Coordinates of C-alpha atoms and ligand atoms in Angstrom, one line a residue:
X1 CA 254.2 105.7 67.3
X2 CA 251.3 106.3 70.8
X3 CA 249.8 104.2 72.2
X4 CA 246.6 105.4 70.3
X5 CA 248.6 105.4 67.2
X6 CA 249.5 101.7 66.7
X7 CA 245.7 100.7 68.2
X8 CA 244.5 101.9 65.3
X9 CA 247.4 100.4 62.7
X10 CA 246.8 97.5 63.6
X11 CA 242.7 98.2 63.9
X12 CA 243.5 98.2 60.8
X13 CA 245.3 94.9 60.2
X14 CA 242.3 92.8 61.6
X15 CA 240.0 91.1 59.4
X16 CA 236.4 91.6 59.9
X17 CA 236.0 89.1 63.0
X18 CA 239.5 89.1 64.3
X19 CA 239.3 91.0 68.0
X20 CA 242.2 92.6 69.9
X21 CA 242.4 92.6 73.0
X22 CA 245.0 95.2 74.5
X23 CA 246.9 93.6 77.2
X24 CA 246.8 95.8 79.8
X25 CA 249.5 93.4 82.2
X26 CA 252.0 95.6 83.8
X27 CA 251.2 98.9 82.5
X28 CA 249.5 101.4 85.0
X29 CA 245.5 102.3 84.5
X30 CA 246.6 106.0 82.9
X31 CA 247.8 103.8 79.8
X32 CA 244.4 101.6 79.4
X33 CA 243.1 104.6 78.9
X34 CA 244.5 106.2 76.7
X35 CA 244.5 103.5 74.6
X36 CA 240.5 103.3 75.9
X37 CA 240.3 107.7 74.6
X38 CA 241.6 105.5 71.1
X39 CA 238.3 103.2 71.3
X40 CA 240.0 100.2 72.7
X41 CA 236.9 98.4 75.4
X42 CA 238.5 95.0 75.5
X43 CA 241.5 94.6 77.4
X44 CA 243.7 91.0 78.9
X45 CA 245.4 90.8 82.5
X46 CA 247.4 88.3 83.8
X47 CA 247.0 88.7 88.0
X48 CA 244.2 88.7 89.8
X49 CA 245.4 91.1 92.3
X50 CA 246.4 93.2 89.6
X51 CA 242.8 93.4 87.6
X52 CA 241.1 94.3 90.7
X53 CA 241.9 97.1 91.9
X54 CA 242.4 98.5 88.2
X55 CA 238.8 98.0 87.2
X56 CA 237.1 99.9 89.5
X57 CA 239.1 102.1 88.5
X58 CA 238.3 101.7 84.6
X59 CA 235.6 103.1 82.2
X60 CA 232.4 100.0 83.2
X61 CA 231.9 99.2 78.4
X62 CA 235.3 97.3 79.1
X63 CA 234.7 94.1 78.6
X64 CA 238.1 92.3 80.9
X65 CA 239.8 89.3 79.5
X66 CA 241.6 87.3 82.0
X67 CA 244.4 86.0 80.0
X68 CA 246.7 84.5 83.0
X69 CA 247.3 80.8 84.4
X70 CA 244.4 81.5 87.2
X71 CA 243.5 79.9 90.3
X72 CA 240.9 78.3 92.0
X73 CA 241.6 80.4 94.7
X74 CA 241.1 82.7 93.0
X75 CA 238.4 82.6 90.5
X76 CA 236.4 84.3 93.1
X77 CA 237.2 87.2 92.5
X78 CA 236.9 87.7 89.2
X79 CA 233.7 85.9 88.3
X80 CA 231.2 89.2 89.3
X81 CA 232.6 90.7 85.8
X82 CA 235.4 88.8 83.9
X83 CA 234.1 89.0 80.3
X84 CA 236.1 85.8 78.9
X85 CA 238.8 83.9 80.5
X86 CA 240.9 82.9 78.1
X87 CA 243.5 80.3 80.1
X88 CA 241.1 77.2 81.0
X89 CA 243.4 74.6 80.7
X90 CA 242.1 71.0 83.9
X91 CA 238.3 69.9 83.9
X92 CA 239.3 71.0 88.5
X93 CA 239.2 75.5 87.6
X94 CA 236.5 74.7 85.1
X95 CA 233.9 73.4 88.0
X96 CA 235.4 76.1 89.7
X97 CA 234.5 78.7 88.3
X98 CA 231.4 76.7 87.1
X99 CA 231.0 76.6 90.8
X100 CA 231.6 80.1 91.2
X101 CA 229.5 81.1 88.2
X102 CA 226.7 79.5 89.7
X103 CA 227.3 81.9 93.0
X104 CA 227.3 85.1 91.1
X105 CA 224.7 84.1 89.1
X106 CA 226.2 84.0 86.0
X107 CA 227.5 82.3 83.2
X108 CA 231.3 82.8 81.8
X109 CA 232.8 82.3 78.6
X110 CA 235.6 80.8 78.5
X111 CA 238.4 78.6 75.7
X112 CA 240.4 75.9 76.5
X113 CA 244.8 76.5 76.9
X114 CA 246.0 73.5 74.6
X115 CA 249.5 73.6 74.9
X116 CA 251.4 74.4 71.5
X117 CA 254.4 75.1 71.2
X118 CA 257.7 73.3 72.6
X119 CA 258.7 74.5 75.4
X120 CA 258.2 73.3 78.0
X121 CA 257.1 75.7 80.5
X122 CA 254.0 76.9 79.0
X123 CA 250.8 75.6 80.6
X124 CA 247.4 73.6 79.3
X125 CA 246.2 70.6 77.9
X126 CA 247.2 68.3 75.2
X127 CA 245.2 68.6 72.5
X128 CA 244.4 64.6 73.5
X129 CA 243.6 65.6 76.2
X130 CA 241.1 68.4 75.4
X131 CA 239.6 65.4 72.6
X132 CA 239.2 63.0 76.0
X133 CA 237.0 65.2 78.0
X134 CA 235.4 67.2 75.5
X135 CA 233.9 62.9 74.1
X136 CA 232.7 62.2 77.8
X137 CA 230.3 64.9 77.5
X138 CA 230.4 65.7 81.4
X139 CA 231.6 69.1 80.1
X140 CA 227.6 70.0 79.6
X141 CA 227.1 70.1 83.1
X142 CA 228.9 72.4 83.7
X143 CA 225.9 75.2 83.8
X144 CA 227.2 78.2 83.9
X145 CA 230.6 77.8 82.2
X146 CA 229.9 78.6 78.3
X147 CA 232.8 77.2 76.6
X148 CA 233.7 79.6 73.5
X149 CA 236.5 78.2 71.8
X150 CA 240.3 77.6 72.5
X151 CA 243.2 79.8 73.2
X152 CA 247.0 79.3 72.7
X153 CA 250.1 80.2 72.7
X154 CA 253.1 79.5 70.3
X155 CA 256.7 78.7 71.1
X156 CA 259.1 82.6 71.7
X157 CA 261.4 81.6 68.4
X158 CA 262.8 83.3 65.3
X159 CA 261.7 80.5 63.8
X160 CA 257.9 81.8 61.5
X161 CA 257.4 77.8 60.1
X162 CA 257.8 76.9 63.3
X163 CA 255.3 79.1 64.6
X164 CA 252.9 78.5 61.7
X165 CA 252.7 75.3 62.3
X166 CA 251.7 75.7 66.3
X167 CA 249.7 77.6 65.1
X168 CA 247.9 75.4 62.3
X169 CA 248.0 72.9 64.8
X170 CA 245.6 74.7 67.1
X171 CA 243.3 75.9 63.7
X172 CA 243.0 72.0 63.0
X173 CA 242.5 71.6 66.7
X174 CA 239.2 73.8 66.3
X175 CA 238.2 72.9 63.3
X176 CA 237.7 69.1 65.1
X177 CA 236.2 69.6 68.1
X178 CA 233.8 72.3 66.5
X179 CA 232.6 69.4 64.2
X180 CA 232.0 66.9 66.3
X181 CA 231.6 68.8 70.1
X182 CA 230.1 71.9 68.7
X183 CA 228.5 72.4 65.9
X184 CA 225.2 73.2 67.0
X185 CA 226.7 75.9 69.5
X186 CA 227.1 78.8 67.9
X187 CA 229.3 80.8 70.9
X188 CA 232.1 77.9 70.2
X189 CA 233.6 80.5 67.4
X190 CA 237.4 81.8 69.0
X191 CA 240.2 80.9 68.0
X192 CA 242.7 83.2 71.3
X193 CA 246.4 83.4 69.3
X194 CA 248.7 86.0 67.8
X195 CA 251.0 88.1 70.8
X196 CA 253.1 91.3 69.8
X197 CA 255.5 89.3 67.7
X198 CA 253.1 86.7 65.7
X199 CA 249.5 87.9 65.2
X200 CA 249.7 88.2 61.9
X201 CA 251.3 85.0 61.0
X202 CA 247.9 84.2 64.2
X203 CA 245.7 85.7 61.6
X204 CA 247.2 84.9 58.3
X205 CA 246.5 81.3 59.8
X206 CA 243.1 82.1 61.5
X207 CA 242.7 83.8 64.8
X208 CA 240.2 85.2 66.2
X209 CA 241.0 87.2 69.0
X210 CA 244.7 88.4 69.3
X211 CA 246.4 89.1 72.9
X212 CA 248.7 92.0 72.1
X213 CA 251.1 94.1 74.7
X214 CA 254.7 95.5 74.3
X215 CA 253.5 96.6 70.9
X216 CA 251.1 98.3 72.5
X217 CA 252.3 99.4 75.2
X218 CA 256.0 99.5 74.7
X219 CA 257.9 96.8 76.9
X220 CA 257.1 96.0 80.4
X221 CA 259.2 97.0 84.0
X222 CA 258.3 94.4 86.6
Ligands
LIG301 C1 251.1 89.3 78.0 C2 250.9 87.9 77.3 C3 251.0 88.6 76.0 C4 251.1 89.6 75.6 O1 252.3 89.8 75.1 P1 252.7 90.9 74.8 O2 254.1 89.7 73.5 O3 253.2 91.6 75.3 O4 251.9 91.5 73.1 C5 249.0 87.5 75.6 N1 248.8 86.3 76.0 C6 249.3 85.8 77.3 C7 248.9 84.8 77.9 C8 250.7 86.8 77.9 O5 250.4 86.6 79.2

């Protein structure tokens, strides 16, 4: 299937209110433009340098989402144009984004990344850590970041039951945090979960943003 056919097919599977982030990492600008022609406007990238090289070559109305692990010394490069940072997994990073956003005169939407997978290697807060940070109230002092929800990655496994239970766990945390810390903040509304191999399950479990790369653009050549 072509990039454009796949984009149309995936969009037809998404419930209203769930958005597709086309993950274009390691794929050339031409592939992004092909997806753009098919109507795709949200693109996700993992690497600051790659994102900063591609962004000026692409149409201005693309919403760029940073979905990788952001290092504090690279924040400044993406703050001028990024629309959403998915993987915020430390208070230090959040403070760093706040500082650079203030300098740039922007408020940056961010998602807190929660570690839901069994693998050790994936980044993210534990649910307890995240709850502690939210309950101590200091996040409200960071005026240049807006916490818009949570993000997580399930374990890479064929075991759908396990993937489902990890997504459920993330959805429960989202509901709990929404109720206890963001009840008056409509901006806290995003649950970013689901990739090429597990997005159908993620949708069933309440995802509002699926991040899909290889199913659209093919395998990545590293
Ligand atoms: C690469 C990546 C994706 C897309 O993965 P696919 O399996 O190619 O769909 C989604 N989310 C994150 C955080 C990624 O790093």
